[in-house]
Amino acid sequence: MTKRLVLFGPPGSGKDTQGSLISTKLGIPHIASGSALREEIANGTDIGKRFQSLINGGNLVPDEFMFEFLEKLLSRYSLQNGFVLNGFPRTVPQAEFLDAYLLKNAASVDLVVSLVVDESEIVKRLSGRRTCENCGAVYNVYYYPPKVEGICDICGGKIYQRDDDSEESVKKRIKVYGDETLPLFTYYSDKKLLYEVDGLGTVDEVNSRIMEILNDRN
Ligand code: G5P
Ligand code: MG
């Protein structure tokens, strides 16, 4: 089964949700640049302080900085047996950087799954999203509420709303996605790696669609 994949899609399309599921099912690391950056903010590191307002406002962290950050993040994992990347690459230069990094490490991207979700659904999902501050589990007050309000079902941690899920910031993130990330669509379809998956429906339905593609690729 194909195990080296990139999850691609607009904000709120379900990259974190599917990334965690695929990682558990296939026993491969789920590497998420957005979570790694939010961890820096939560820990009050220099990086967190430097980029906090930019991230909360829905802008991308500049590529010049992300190359170094991604290199450090990737170096924590052994990539040969597979991986699921979420949140990066986010720009064409980041995709080129990733290809070069993987080549040096005897790996490559085998498949890019693009989750397709329309804008009205994105707005609904992001306004209802809640996240566990302890284990990172993702909930939704409309679709997937925790059993007890404000408390994580899995670890009992406190549930919070992301700072970049304000209406204004979501609008900005959708625009930035169109301007800076969508060109990757052509980058990966030219390499015949891109598969579009309908991201609407339940989490299990979307996951079945992805698993079917992963199975078919062998
Ligand atoms: P992130 O963290 O990469 P985004 O904006 O790309 O953030 P986001 O918002 O994290 O993406 P997601 O992961 O695609 O969305 O979606 P999710 O959290 O799994 O699901 C969203 C909601 O929908 C949840 O409530 C969930 O329960 C529900 N849901 C999920 N799937 C389904 C489904 O199938 N059905 C239903 N009904 N509901 C579902 O990046 C954040 C910021 O970090 C910086 C940037 O500033 C960025 O804006 N950053 C980078 N900057 C530069 N380069 C990079 N590589 C960067 N990476 C991060
Ligand atoms: Mg995410």
mmCIF file with all atom_site columns, N, CA, C and O and ligand atoms in Angstrom, residues 10-17 33-34 37-38 55 59-61 66 87-88 90 94 121 125-126 129 138-140 143-144 162 164 173 199 201-203 206, ligand 1:
data_model
loop_
_atom_site.group_PDB
_atom_site.id
_atom_site.type_symbol
_atom_site.label_atom_id
_atom_site.label_alt_id
_atom_site.label_comp_id
_atom_site.label_asym_id
_atom_site.label_entity_id
_atom_site.label_seq_id
_atom_site.pdbx_PDB_ins_code
_atom_site.Cartn_x
_atom_site.Cartn_y
_atom_site.Cartn_z
_atom_site.occupancy
_atom_site.B_iso_or_equiv
_atom_site.pdbx_formal_charge
_atom_site.auth_seq_id
_atom_site.auth_comp_id
_atom_site.auth_asym_id
_atom_site.auth_atom_id
_atom_site.pdbx_PDB_model_num
ATOM   1   N N   . PRO A 1 10  ? -8.032  23.127 1.228  1.00 0.00 ? 10  PRO A N   1
ATOM   2   C CA  . PRO A 1 10  ? -8.223  24.433 1.871  1.00 0.00 ? 10  PRO A CA  1
ATOM   3   C C   . PRO A 1 10  ? -8.356  24.308 3.391  1.00 0.00 ? 10  PRO A C   1
ATOM   4   O O   . PRO A 1 10  ? -8.545  23.201 3.914  1.00 0.00 ? 10  PRO A O   1
ATOM   5   N N   . PRO A 1 11  ? -8.283  25.434 4.097  1.00 0.00 ? 11  PRO A N   1
ATOM   6   C CA  . PRO A 1 11  ? -8.497  25.413 5.539  1.00 0.00 ? 11  PRO A CA  1
ATOM   7   C C   . PRO A 1 11  ? -9.825  24.712 5.832  1.00 0.00 ? 11  PRO A C   1
ATOM   8   O O   . PRO A 1 11  ? -10.809 24.923 5.114  1.00 0.00 ? 11  PRO A O   1
ATOM   9   N N   . GLY A 1 12  ? -9.834  23.883 6.858  1.00 0.00 ? 12  GLY A N   1
ATOM   10  C CA  . GLY A 1 12  ? -11.080 23.243 7.271  1.00 0.00 ? 12  GLY A CA  1
ATOM   11  C C   . GLY A 1 12  ? -11.512 22.074 6.413  1.00 0.00 ? 12  GLY A C   1
ATOM   12  O O   . GLY A 1 12  ? -12.581 21.508 6.622  1.00 0.00 ? 12  GLY A O   1
ATOM   13  N N   . SER A 1 13  ? -10.686 21.646 5.450  1.00 0.00 ? 13  SER A N   1
ATOM   14  C CA  . SER A 1 13  ? -11.115 20.554 4.565  1.00 0.00 ? 13  SER A CA  1
ATOM   15  C C   . SER A 1 13  ? -10.997 19.194 5.239  1.00 0.00 ? 13  SER A C   1
ATOM   16  O O   . SER A 1 13  ? -11.498 18.204 4.712  1.00 0.00 ? 13  SER A O   1
ATOM   17  N N   . GLY A 1 14  ? -10.312 19.137 6.386  1.00 0.00 ? 14  GLY A N   1
ATOM   18  C CA  . GLY A 1 14  ? -10.233 17.859 7.114  1.00 0.00 ? 14  GLY A CA  1
ATOM   19  C C   . GLY A 1 14  ? -8.842  17.234 7.106  1.00 0.00 ? 14  GLY A C   1
ATOM   20  O O   . GLY A 1 14  ? -8.691  16.042 7.371  1.00 0.00 ? 14  GLY A O   1
ATOM   21  N N   . LYS A 1 15  ? -7.813  18.031 6.843  1.00 0.00 ? 15  LYS A N   1
ATOM   22  C CA  . LYS A 1 15  ? -6.445  17.480 6.751  1.00 0.00 ? 15  LYS A CA  1
ATOM   23  C C   . LYS A 1 15  ? -5.995  16.889 8.095  1.00 0.00 ? 15  LYS A C   1
ATOM   24  O O   . LYS A 1 15  ? -5.434  15.799 8.140  1.00 0.00 ? 15  LYS A O   1
ATOM   25  N N   . ASP A 1 16  ? -6.236  17.620 9.183  1.00 0.00 ? 16  ASP A N   1
ATOM   26  C CA  . ASP A 1 16  ? -5.827  17.104 10.501 1.00 0.00 ? 16  ASP A CA  1
ATOM   27  C C   . ASP A 1 16  ? -6.604  15.854 10.874 1.00 0.00 ? 16  ASP A C   1
ATOM   28  O O   . ASP A 1 16  ? -6.040  14.875 11.370 1.00 0.00 ? 16  ASP A O   1
ATOM   29  N N   . THR A 1 17  ? -7.911  15.921 10.625 1.00 0.00 ? 17  THR A N   1
ATOM   30  C CA  . THR A 1 17  ? -8.798  14.798 10.963 1.00 0.00 ? 17  THR A CA  1
ATOM   31  C C   . THR A 1 17  ? -8.363  13.546 10.214 1.00 0.00 ? 17  THR A C   1
ATOM   32  O O   . THR A 1 17  ? -8.165  12.482 10.796 1.00 0.00 ? 17  THR A O   1
ATOM   33  N N   . SER A 1 33  ? 2.660   20.843 9.863  1.00 0.00 ? 33  SER A N   1
ATOM   34  C CA  . SER A 1 33  ? 3.411   22.092 10.107 1.00 0.00 ? 33  SER A CA  1
ATOM   35  C C   . SER A 1 33  ? 2.610   23.085 10.941 1.00 0.00 ? 33  SER A C   1
ATOM   36  O O   . SER A 1 33  ? 3.165   23.795 11.788 1.00 0.00 ? 33  SER A O   1
ATOM   37  N N   . GLY A 1 34  ? 1.274   23.137 10.735 1.00 0.00 ? 34  GLY A N   1
ATOM   38  C CA  . GLY A 1 34  ? 0.453   24.091 11.491 1.00 0.00 ? 34  GLY A CA  1
ATOM   39  C C   . GLY A 1 34  ? 0.491   23.767 12.984 1.00 0.00 ? 34  GLY A C   1
ATOM   40  O O   . GLY A 1 34  ? 0.684   24.658 13.822 1.00 0.00 ? 34  GLY A O   1
ATOM   41  N N   . LEU A 1 37  ? 3.797   24.733 14.478 1.00 0.00 ? 37  LEU A N   1
ATOM   42  C CA  . LEU A 1 37  ? 3.920   26.186 14.694 1.00 0.00 ? 37  LEU A CA  1
ATOM   43  C C   . LEU A 1 37  ? 3.081   26.636 15.892 1.00 0.00 ? 37  LEU A C   1
ATOM   44  O O   . LEU A 1 37  ? 3.519   27.459 16.699 1.00 0.00 ? 37  LEU A O   1
ATOM   45  N N   . ARG A 1 38  ? 1.879   26.056 16.037 1.00 0.00 ? 38  ARG A N   1
ATOM   46  C CA  . ARG A 1 38  ? 1.038   26.423 17.195 1.00 0.00 ? 38  ARG A CA  1
ATOM   47  C C   . ARG A 1 38  ? 1.686   25.988 18.506 1.00 0.00 ? 38  ARG A C   1
ATOM   48  O O   . ARG A 1 38  ? 1.530   26.648 19.530 1.00 0.00 ? 38  ARG A O   1
ATOM   49  N N   . ILE A 1 55  ? 0.418   34.373 12.015 1.00 0.00 ? 55  ILE A N   1
ATOM   50  C CA  . ILE A 1 55  ? -0.364  33.119 11.925 1.00 0.00 ? 55  ILE A CA  1
ATOM   51  C C   . ILE A 1 55  ? -1.816  33.367 12.339 1.00 0.00 ? 55  ILE A C   1
ATOM   52  O O   . ILE A 1 55  ? -2.748  32.969 11.639 1.00 0.00 ? 55  ILE A O   1
ATOM   53  N N   . ASN A 1 59  ? -2.084  34.681 7.692  1.00 0.00 ? 59  ASN A N   1
ATOM   54  C CA  . ASN A 1 59  ? -1.043  34.768 6.655  1.00 0.00 ? 59  ASN A CA  1
ATOM   55  C C   . ASN A 1 59  ? -0.065  33.604 6.780  1.00 0.00 ? 59  ASN A C   1
ATOM   56  O O   . ASN A 1 59  ? 0.092   33.034 7.865  1.00 0.00 ? 59  ASN A O   1
ATOM   57  N N   . LEU A 1 60  ? 0.647   33.325 5.686  1.00 0.00 ? 60  LEU A N   1
ATOM   58  C CA  . LEU A 1 60  ? 1.659   32.268 5.745  1.00 0.00 ? 60  LEU A CA  1
ATOM   59  C C   . LEU A 1 60  ? 2.949   32.793 6.370  1.00 0.00 ? 60  LEU A C   1
ATOM   60  O O   . LEU A 1 60  ? 3.298   33.963 6.194  1.00 0.00 ? 60  LEU A O   1
ATOM   61  N N   . VAL A 1 61  ? 3.644   31.914 7.060  1.00 0.00 ? 61  VAL A N   1
ATOM   62  C CA  . VAL A 1 61  ? 4.996   32.228 7.522  1.00 0.00 ? 61  VAL A CA  1
ATOM   63  C C   . VAL A 1 61  ? 5.888   32.220 6.269  1.00 0.00 ? 61  VAL A C   1
ATOM   64  O O   . VAL A 1 61  ? 5.748   31.332 5.418  1.00 0.00 ? 61  VAL A O   1
ATOM   65  N N   . MET A 1 66  ? 10.445  29.051 6.673  1.00 0.00 ? 66  MET A N   1
ATOM   66  C CA  . MET A 1 66  ? 9.848   27.709 6.718  1.00 0.00 ? 66  MET A CA  1
ATOM   67  C C   . MET A 1 66  ? 10.829  26.622 6.274  1.00 0.00 ? 66  MET A C   1
ATOM   68  O O   . MET A 1 66  ? 10.765  25.503 6.768  1.00 0.00 ? 66  MET A O   1
ATOM   69  N N   . GLY A 1 87  ? -0.377  20.314 5.810  1.00 0.00 ? 87  GLY A N   1
ATOM   70  C CA  . GLY A 1 87  ? -0.066  21.739 6.009  1.00 0.00 ? 87  GLY A CA  1
ATOM   71  C C   . GLY A 1 87  ? 1.168   22.188 5.242  1.00 0.00 ? 87  GLY A C   1
ATOM   72  O O   . GLY A 1 87  ? 1.450   23.370 5.189  1.00 0.00 ? 87  GLY A O   1
ATOM   73  N N   . PHE A 1 88  ? 1.883   21.270 4.674  1.00 0.00 ? 88  PHE A N   1
ATOM   74  C CA  . PHE A 1 88  ? 3.009   21.610 3.821  1.00 0.00 ? 88  PHE A CA  1
ATOM   75  C C   . PHE A 1 88  ? 3.259   20.475 2.834  1.00 0.00 ? 88  PHE A C   1
ATOM   76  O O   . PHE A 1 88  ? 2.926   19.336 3.151  1.00 0.00 ? 88  PHE A O   1
ATOM   77  N N   . ARG A 1 90  ? 3.171   24.221 1.078  1.00 0.00 ? 90  ARG A N   1
ATOM   78  C CA  . ARG A 1 90  ? 2.104   25.216 1.019  1.00 0.00 ? 90  ARG A CA  1
ATOM   79  C C   . ARG A 1 90  ? 2.314   26.173 -0.135 1.00 0.00 ? 90  ARG A C   1
ATOM   80  O O   . ARG A 1 90  ? 1.437   26.959 -0.459 1.00 0.00 ? 90  ARG A O   1
ATOM   81  N N   . GLN A 1 94  ? 8.189   25.553 -1.454 1.00 0.00 ? 94  GLN A N   1
ATOM   82  C CA  . GLN A 1 94  ? 8.213   24.541 -0.377 1.00 0.00 ? 94  GLN A CA  1
ATOM   83  C C   . GLN A 1 94  ? 8.141   23.122 -0.963 1.00 0.00 ? 94  GLN A C   1
ATOM   84  O O   . GLN A 1 94  ? 8.749   22.187 -0.430 1.00 0.00 ? 94  GLN A O   1
ATOM   85  N N   . GLU A 1 121 ? -19.206 25.284 3.361  1.00 0.00 ? 121 GLU A N   1
ATOM   86  C CA  . GLU A 1 121 ? -18.936 24.196 4.312  1.00 0.00 ? 121 GLU A CA  1
ATOM   87  C C   . GLU A 1 121 ? -17.679 24.521 5.142  1.00 0.00 ? 121 GLU A C   1
ATOM   88  O O   . GLU A 1 121 ? -17.633 24.270 6.347  1.00 0.00 ? 121 GLU A O   1
ATOM   89  N N   . ARG A 1 125 ? -17.532 24.579 9.151  1.00 0.00 ? 125 ARG A N   1
ATOM   90  C CA  . ARG A 1 125 ? -16.626 23.687 9.878  1.00 0.00 ? 125 ARG A CA  1
ATOM   91  C C   . ARG A 1 125 ? -15.684 24.467 10.794 1.00 0.00 ? 125 ARG A C   1
ATOM   92  O O   . ARG A 1 125 ? -15.429 24.070 11.925 1.00 0.00 ? 125 ARG A O   1
ATOM   93  N N   . LEU A 1 126 ? -15.160 25.585 10.277 1.00 0.00 ? 126 LEU A N   1
ATOM   94  C CA  . LEU A 1 126 ? -14.159 26.301 11.082 1.00 0.00 ? 126 LEU A CA  1
ATOM   95  C C   . LEU A 1 126 ? -14.796 27.089 12.218 1.00 0.00 ? 126 LEU A C   1
ATOM   96  O O   . LEU A 1 126 ? -14.199 27.211 13.290 1.00 0.00 ? 126 LEU A O   1
ATOM   97  N N   . ARG A 1 129 ? -15.273 24.439 14.865 1.00 0.00 ? 129 ARG A N   1
ATOM   98  C CA  . ARG A 1 129 ? -14.143 23.570 15.273 1.00 0.00 ? 129 ARG A CA  1
ATOM   99  C C   . ARG A 1 129 ? -13.681 23.869 16.699 1.00 0.00 ? 129 ARG A C   1
ATOM   100 O O   . ARG A 1 129 ? -13.552 25.016 17.110 1.00 0.00 ? 129 ARG A O   1
ATOM   101 N N   . VAL A 1 138 ? -9.495  16.764 17.373 1.00 0.00 ? 138 VAL A N   1
ATOM   102 C CA  . VAL A 1 138 ? -10.310 17.809 16.739 1.00 0.00 ? 138 VAL A CA  1
ATOM   103 C C   . VAL A 1 138 ? -11.798 17.466 16.867 1.00 0.00 ? 138 VAL A C   1
ATOM   104 O O   . VAL A 1 138 ? -12.211 16.346 16.578 1.00 0.00 ? 138 VAL A O   1
ATOM   105 N N   . TYR A 1 139 ? -12.600 18.442 17.292 1.00 0.00 ? 139 TYR A N   1
ATOM   106 C CA  . TYR A 1 139 ? -14.055 18.263 17.429 1.00 0.00 ? 139 TYR A CA  1
ATOM   107 C C   . TYR A 1 139 ? -14.771 19.307 16.591 1.00 0.00 ? 139 TYR A C   1
ATOM   108 O O   . TYR A 1 139 ? -14.141 20.209 16.021 1.00 0.00 ? 139 TYR A O   1
ATOM   109 N N   . ASN A 1 140 ? -16.105 19.181 16.545 1.00 0.00 ? 140 ASN A N   1
ATOM   110 C CA  . ASN A 1 140 ? -16.896 20.205 15.870 1.00 0.00 ? 140 ASN A CA  1
ATOM   111 C C   . ASN A 1 140 ? -18.239 20.307 16.580 1.00 0.00 ? 140 ASN A C   1
ATOM   112 O O   . ASN A 1 140 ? -18.915 19.287 16.758 1.00 0.00 ? 140 ASN A O   1
ATOM   113 N N   . TYR A 1 143 ? -20.983 18.979 14.107 1.00 0.00 ? 143 TYR A N   1
ATOM   114 C CA  . TYR A 1 143 ? -20.919 17.610 13.587 1.00 0.00 ? 143 TYR A CA  1
ATOM   115 C C   . TYR A 1 143 ? -20.392 16.580 14.590 1.00 0.00 ? 143 TYR A C   1
ATOM   116 O O   . TYR A 1 143 ? -20.864 15.459 14.630 1.00 0.00 ? 143 TYR A O   1
ATOM   117 N N   . TYR A 1 144 ? -19.350 16.963 15.319 1.00 0.00 ? 144 TYR A N   1
ATOM   118 C CA  . TYR A 1 144 ? -18.686 15.992 16.203 1.00 0.00 ? 144 TYR A CA  1
ATOM   119 C C   . TYR A 1 144 ? -18.399 16.619 17.564 1.00 0.00 ? 144 TYR A C   1
ATOM   120 O O   . TYR A 1 144 ? -17.232 16.841 17.914 1.00 0.00 ? 144 TYR A O   1
ATOM   121 N N   . ARG A 1 162 ? -9.340  27.745 18.128 1.00 0.00 ? 162 ARG A N   1
ATOM   122 C CA  . ARG A 1 162 ? -8.100  28.305 17.580 1.00 0.00 ? 162 ARG A CA  1
ATOM   123 C C   . ARG A 1 162 ? -8.211  29.799 17.328 1.00 0.00 ? 162 ARG A C   1
ATOM   124 O O   . ARG A 1 162 ? -9.240  30.283 16.870 1.00 0.00 ? 162 ARG A O   1
ATOM   125 N N   . ASP A 1 164 ? -6.914  31.506 15.026 1.00 0.00 ? 164 ASP A N   1
ATOM   126 C CA  . ASP A 1 164 ? -7.063  31.889 13.615 1.00 0.00 ? 164 ASP A CA  1
ATOM   127 C C   . ASP A 1 164 ? -8.401  31.419 13.033 1.00 0.00 ? 164 ASP A C   1
ATOM   128 O O   . ASP A 1 164 ? -8.582  31.440 11.820 1.00 0.00 ? 164 ASP A O   1
ATOM   129 N N   . ARG A 1 173 ? -7.441  33.305 5.251  1.00 0.00 ? 173 ARG A N   1
ATOM   130 C CA  . ARG A 1 173 ? -6.802  32.013 4.971  1.00 0.00 ? 173 ARG A CA  1
ATOM   131 C C   . ARG A 1 173 ? -7.302  31.421 3.661  1.00 0.00 ? 173 ARG A C   1
ATOM   132 O O   . ARG A 1 173 ? -6.549  30.810 2.910  1.00 0.00 ? 173 ARG A O   1
ATOM   133 N N   . GLY A 1 199 ? -14.467 15.826 -0.206 1.00 0.00 ? 199 GLY A N   1
ATOM   134 C CA  . GLY A 1 199 ? -14.269 15.962 1.240  1.00 0.00 ? 199 GLY A CA  1
ATOM   135 C C   . GLY A 1 199 ? -15.554 16.144 2.020  1.00 0.00 ? 199 GLY A C   1
ATOM   136 O O   . GLY A 1 199 ? -15.530 16.390 3.223  1.00 0.00 ? 199 GLY A O   1
ATOM   137 N N   . GLY A 1 201 ? -19.338 14.927 3.556  1.00 0.00 ? 201 GLY A N   1
ATOM   138 C CA  . GLY A 1 201 ? -19.892 13.698 4.134  1.00 0.00 ? 201 GLY A CA  1
ATOM   139 C C   . GLY A 1 201 ? -19.342 13.514 5.530  1.00 0.00 ? 201 GLY A C   1
ATOM   140 O O   . GLY A 1 201 ? -18.864 14.477 6.139  1.00 0.00 ? 201 GLY A O   1
ATOM   141 N N   . THR A 1 202 ? -19.395 12.279 6.025  1.00 0.00 ? 202 THR A N   1
ATOM   142 C CA  . THR A 1 202 ? -18.857 12.046 7.375  1.00 0.00 ? 202 THR A CA  1
ATOM   143 C C   . THR A 1 202 ? -17.346 11.783 7.277  1.00 0.00 ? 202 THR A C   1
ATOM   144 O O   . THR A 1 202 ? -16.826 11.467 6.197  1.00 0.00 ? 202 THR A O   1
ATOM   145 N N   . VAL A 1 203 ? -16.677 11.869 8.418  1.00 0.00 ? 203 VAL A N   1
ATOM   146 C CA  . VAL A 1 203 ? -15.233 11.594 8.472  1.00 0.00 ? 203 VAL A CA  1
ATOM   147 C C   . VAL A 1 203 ? -14.946 10.179 7.953  1.00 0.00 ? 203 VAL A C   1
ATOM   148 O O   . VAL A 1 203 ? -14.009 9.965  7.184  1.00 0.00 ? 203 VAL A O   1
ATOM   149 N N   . VAL A 1 206 ? -15.251 9.997  4.103  1.00 0.00 ? 206 VAL A N   1
ATOM   150 C CA  . VAL A 1 206 ? -14.096 10.603 3.424  1.00 0.00 ? 206 VAL A CA  1
ATOM   151 C C   . VAL A 1 206 ? -12.882 9.683  3.567  1.00 0.00 ? 206 VAL A C   1
ATOM   152 O O   . VAL A 1 206 ? -12.132 9.439  2.617  1.00 0.00 ? 206 VAL A O   1
HETATM 153 P P1  . G5P B 2 .   ? -2.792  24.796 9.356  1.00 0.00 ? 1   G5P B P1  1
HETATM 154 O O1  . G5P B 2 .   ? -2.804  24.346 10.766 1.00 0.00 ? 1   G5P B O1  1
HETATM 155 O O2  . G5P B 2 .   ? -2.166  23.935 8.342  1.00 0.00 ? 1   G5P B O2  1
HETATM 156 P P2  . G5P B 2 .   ? -5.181  25.143 7.681  1.00 0.00 ? 1   G5P B P2  1
HETATM 157 O O3  . G5P B 2 .   ? -5.831  26.487 7.632  1.00 0.00 ? 1   G5P B O3  1
HETATM 158 O O4  . G5P B 2 .   ? -4.535  24.680 6.433  1.00 0.00 ? 1   G5P B O4  1
HETATM 159 O O5  . G5P B 2 .   ? -4.290  25.180 9.003  1.00 0.00 ? 1   G5P B O5  1
HETATM 160 P P3  . G5P B 2 .   ? -6.965  23.751 9.218  1.00 0.00 ? 1   G5P B P3  1
HETATM 161 O O6  . G5P B 2 .   ? -7.775  24.959 9.576  1.00 0.00 ? 1   G5P B O6  1
HETATM 162 O O7  . G5P B 2 .   ? -6.087  23.161 10.272 1.00 0.00 ? 1   G5P B O7  1
HETATM 163 O O8  . G5P B 2 .   ? -6.173  23.996 7.938  1.00 0.00 ? 1   G5P B O8  1
HETATM 164 P P4  . G5P B 2 .   ? -7.881  21.118 8.445  1.00 0.00 ? 1   G5P B P4  1
HETATM 165 O O9  . G5P B 2 .   ? -6.762  20.526 9.210  1.00 0.00 ? 1   G5P B O9  1
HETATM 166 O O10 . G5P B 2 .   ? -7.926  20.890 6.978  1.00 0.00 ? 1   G5P B O10 1
HETATM 167 O O11 . G5P B 2 .   ? -8.035  22.663 8.709  1.00 0.00 ? 1   G5P B O11 1
HETATM 168 O O12 . G5P B 2 .   ? -9.278  20.620 9.038  1.00 0.00 ? 1   G5P B O12 1
HETATM 169 P P5  . G5P B 2 .   ? -9.631  19.839 10.421 1.00 0.00 ? 1   G5P B P5  1
HETATM 170 O O13 . G5P B 2 .   ? -9.128  20.576 11.595 1.00 0.00 ? 1   G5P B O13 1
HETATM 171 O O14 . G5P B 2 .   ? -9.274  18.395 10.267 1.00 0.00 ? 1   G5P B O14 1
HETATM 172 O O15 . G5P B 2 .   ? -11.236 19.928 10.348 1.00 0.00 ? 1   G5P B O15 1
HETATM 173 C C1  . G5P B 2 .   ? -11.900 21.176 10.431 1.00 0.00 ? 1   G5P B C1  1
HETATM 174 C C2  . G5P B 2 .   ? -13.268 20.972 11.118 1.00 0.00 ? 1   G5P B C2  1
HETATM 175 O O16 . G5P B 2 .   ? -14.110 20.184 10.291 1.00 0.00 ? 1   G5P B O16 1
HETATM 176 C C3  . G5P B 2 .   ? -13.191 20.236 12.473 1.00 0.00 ? 1   G5P B C3  1
HETATM 177 O O17 . G5P B 2 .   ? -14.120 20.794 13.365 1.00 0.00 ? 1   G5P B O17 1
HETATM 178 C C4  . G5P B 2 .   ? -13.571 18.779 12.102 1.00 0.00 ? 1   G5P B C4  1
HETATM 179 O O18 . G5P B 2 .   ? -14.217 18.120 13.187 1.00 0.00 ? 1   G5P B O18 1
HETATM 180 C C5  . G5P B 2 .   ? -14.512 18.979 10.925 1.00 0.00 ? 1   G5P B C5  1
HETATM 181 N N1  . G5P B 2 .   ? -14.365 17.895 9.928  1.00 0.00 ? 1   G5P B N1  1
HETATM 182 C C6  . G5P B 2 .   ? -13.199 17.381 9.458  1.00 0.00 ? 1   G5P B C6  1
HETATM 183 N N2  . G5P B 2 .   ? -13.422 16.430 8.553  1.00 0.00 ? 1   G5P B N2  1
HETATM 184 C C7  . G5P B 2 .   ? -14.771 16.340 8.416  1.00 0.00 ? 1   G5P B C7  1
HETATM 185 C C8  . G5P B 2 .   ? -15.635 15.526 7.596  1.00 0.00 ? 1   G5P B C8  1
HETATM 186 O O19 . G5P B 2 .   ? -15.204 14.674 6.812  1.00 0.00 ? 1   G5P B O19 1
HETATM 187 N N3  . G5P B 2 .   ? -16.964 15.735 7.720  1.00 0.00 ? 1   G5P B N3  1
HETATM 188 C C9  . G5P B 2 .   ? -17.482 16.673 8.601  1.00 0.00 ? 1   G5P B C9  1
HETATM 189 N N4  . G5P B 2 .   ? -18.806 16.833 8.641  1.00 0.00 ? 1   G5P B N4  1
HETATM 190 N N5  . G5P B 2 .   ? -16.694 17.456 9.377  1.00 0.00 ? 1   G5P B N5  1
HETATM 191 C C10 . G5P B 2 .   ? -15.374 17.283 9.292  1.00 0.00 ? 1   G5P B C10 1
HETATM 192 O O20 . G5P B 2 .   ? -2.065  26.214 9.282  1.00 0.00 ? 1   G5P B O20 1
HETATM 193 C C11 . G5P B 2 .   ? -2.383  27.249 10.175 1.00 0.00 ? 1   G5P B C11 1
HETATM 194 C C12 . G5P B 2 .   ? -1.457  28.437 9.945  1.00 0.00 ? 1   G5P B C12 1
HETATM 195 O O21 . G5P B 2 .   ? -0.104  28.048 10.244 1.00 0.00 ? 1   G5P B O21 1
HETATM 196 C C13 . G5P B 2 .   ? 0.825   28.657 9.311  1.00 0.00 ? 1   G5P B C13 1
HETATM 197 C C14 . G5P B 2 .   ? -0.016  29.614 8.476  1.00 0.00 ? 1   G5P B C14 1
HETATM 198 O O22 . G5P B 2 .   ? -0.045  30.846 9.142  1.00 0.00 ? 1   G5P B O22 1
HETATM 199 C C15 . G5P B 2 .   ? -1.411  28.957 8.501  1.00 0.00 ? 1   G5P B C15 1
HETATM 200 O O23 . G5P B 2 .   ? -2.455  29.869 8.234  1.00 0.00 ? 1   G5P B O23 1
HETATM 201 N N6  . G5P B 2 .   ? 1.436   27.588 8.503  1.00 0.00 ? 1   G5P B N6  1
HETATM 202 C C16 . G5P B 2 .   ? 2.323   27.767 7.512  1.00 0.00 ? 1   G5P B C16 1
HETATM 203 N N7  . G5P B 2 .   ? 2.864   28.893 6.974  1.00 0.00 ? 1   G5P B N7  1
HETATM 204 C C17 . G5P B 2 .   ? 3.727   28.722 5.945  1.00 0.00 ? 1   G5P B C17 1
HETATM 205 N N8  . G5P B 2 .   ? 4.063   27.497 5.445  1.00 0.00 ? 1   G5P B N8  1
HETATM 206 C C18 . G5P B 2 .   ? 3.551   26.360 5.976  1.00 0.00 ? 1   G5P B C18 1
HETATM 207 N N9  . G5P B 2 .   ? 3.901   25.152 5.476  1.00 0.00 ? 1   G5P B N9  1
HETATM 208 C C19 . G5P B 2 .   ? 2.644   26.479 7.056  1.00 0.00 ? 1   G5P B C19 1
HETATM 209 N N10 . G5P B 2 .   ? 1.961   25.566 7.785  1.00 0.00 ? 1   G5P B N10 1
HETATM 210 C C20 . G5P B 2 .   ? 1.232   26.249 8.653  1.00 0.00 ? 1   G5P B C20 1
#
